[in-house]
Amino acid sequence: MLRERGALLALLCAAALAHVDGSHHRADFQWPKHGEGDIILDTNIRDWVLFPIFAIMICFTILREYANKLWTPSSKPDIKVFKETQALKK
């Protein structure tokens, strides 16, 4: 993590110096390479960001489902009306 901060600081300093000099050439800065297309995920980010987001999403989904059941009227059909409509259909 310190390496990335140092690289970012070096890039900002090089850009600031190039701007102050008035020269418009591009600073010779190379980002550190981590490998052939590898994505590195810090374990702290995974533990303190992604897991809570997933947990919150699951909780909200469950809460939304229960709220939908509570607010949706569960009208059970009246058996007498049902029998009358079935008799009329016959």
Short mmCIF file of C-alpha atoms in Angstrom, two decimals:
data_model
loop_
_atom_site.label_atom_id
_atom_site.label_comp_id
_atom_site.label_asym_id
_atom_site.label_seq_id
_atom_site.Cartn_x
_atom_site.Cartn_y
_atom_site.Cartn_z
CA MET A 1 0.00 0.00 0.00
CA LEU A 2 2.87 2.34 0.74
CA ARG A 3 4.35 1.57 -2.66
CA GLU A 4 1.17 2.71 -4.40
CA ARG A 5 1.07 5.90 -2.30
CA GLY A 6 4.72 6.55 -3.12
CA ALA A 7 4.08 5.98 -6.82
CA LEU A 8 1.11 8.33 -6.77
CA LEU A 9 3.11 10.97 -4.89
CA ALA A 10 5.97 10.63 -7.39
CA LEU A 11 3.55 11.05 -10.28
CA LEU A 12 1.99 14.15 -8.73
CA CYS A 13 5.40 15.67 -8.01
CA ALA A 14 6.62 14.98 -11.54
CA ALA A 15 3.48 16.54 -13.00
CA ALA A 16 3.81 19.56 -10.71
CA LEU A 17 7.48 20.05 -11.63
CA ALA A 18 6.73 19.73 -15.34
CA HIS A 19 3.99 22.32 -14.98
CA VAL A 20 6.22 24.73 -13.03
CA ASP A 21 9.08 24.39 -15.52
CA GLY A 22 6.77 25.33 -18.31
CA SER A 23 8.01 22.42 -20.38
CA HIS A 24 5.28 20.40 -22.01
CA HIS A 25 7.14 17.11 -22.25
CA ARG A 26 5.68 14.09 -20.56
CA ALA A 27 7.28 12.99 -17.31
CA ASP A 28 9.08 9.65 -17.55
CA PHE A 29 7.01 7.80 -15.00
CA GLN A 30 6.21 4.10 -15.07
CA TRP A 31 3.47 2.56 -12.97
CA PRO A 32 4.65 -0.49 -11.02
CA LYS A 33 3.61 -3.71 -12.75
CA HIS A 34 1.92 -6.40 -10.70
CA GLY A 35 2.06 -9.20 -13.24
CA GLU A 36 0.31 -10.34 -16.35
CA GLY A 37 -3.16 -8.97 -15.83
CA ASP A 38 -3.46 -10.02 -12.20
CA ILE A 39 -5.94 -8.16 -10.06
CA ILE A 40 -4.70 -7.74 -6.52
CA LEU A 41 -7.36 -7.33 -3.83
CA ASP A 42 -6.16 -6.28 -0.43
CA THR A 43 -7.57 -8.53 2.30
CA ASN A 44 -8.53 -5.51 4.39
CA ILE A 45 -10.65 -4.18 1.54
CA ARG A 46 -12.29 -7.56 1.17
CA ASP A 47 -12.97 -7.93 4.89
CA TRP A 48 -14.07 -4.39 5.73
CA VAL A 49 -15.78 -3.30 2.51
CA LEU A 50 -17.03 -6.16 0.36
CA PHE A 51 -18.32 -8.50 3.08
CA PRO A 52 -20.39 -5.77 4.81
CA ILE A 53 -21.81 -4.67 1.44
CA PHE A 54 -22.89 -8.24 0.67
CA ALA A 55 -24.36 -8.67 4.16
CA ILE A 56 -26.31 -5.40 3.88
CA MET A 57 -27.63 -6.37 0.45
CA ILE A 58 -28.84 -9.74 1.76
CA CYS A 59 -30.50 -8.12 4.80
CA PHE A 60 -32.27 -5.50 2.68
CA THR A 61 -33.50 -8.20 0.30
CA ILE A 62 -34.95 -10.20 3.19
CA LEU A 63 -36.50 -7.09 4.76
CA ARG A 64 -38.01 -6.03 1.44
CA GLU A 65 -39.54 -9.48 0.99
CA TYR A 66 -41.11 -9.42 4.46
CA ALA A 67 -42.34 -5.84 3.97
CA ASN A 68 -43.91 -6.86 0.68
CA LYS A 69 -45.73 -9.73 2.43
CA LEU A 70 -46.95 -7.42 5.20
CA TRP A 71 -48.23 -4.65 2.94
CA THR A 72 -49.72 -6.81 0.21
CA PRO A 73 -53.26 -7.75 1.18
CA SER A 74 -53.62 -11.49 1.32
CA SER A 75 -57.25 -11.78 0.35
CA LYS A 76 -58.39 -15.36 0.63
CA PRO A 77 -61.19 -16.12 -1.76
CA ASP A 78 -64.60 -16.53 -0.19
CA ILE A 79 -65.63 -20.16 -0.57
CA LYS A 80 -69.30 -19.29 -1.05
CA VAL A 81 -68.52 -16.86 -3.90
CA PHE A 82 -66.12 -19.37 -5.42
CA LYS A 83 -68.75 -22.12 -5.43
CA GLU A 84 -71.32 -19.78 -6.98
CA THR A 85 -68.99 -18.76 -9.81
CA GLN A 86 -68.07 -22.40 -10.45
CA ALA A 87 -71.75 -23.34 -10.55
CA LEU A 88 -72.49 -20.51 -13.00
CA LYS A 89 -69.65 -21.62 -15.25
CA LYS A 90 -71.13 -25.13 -15.45
#
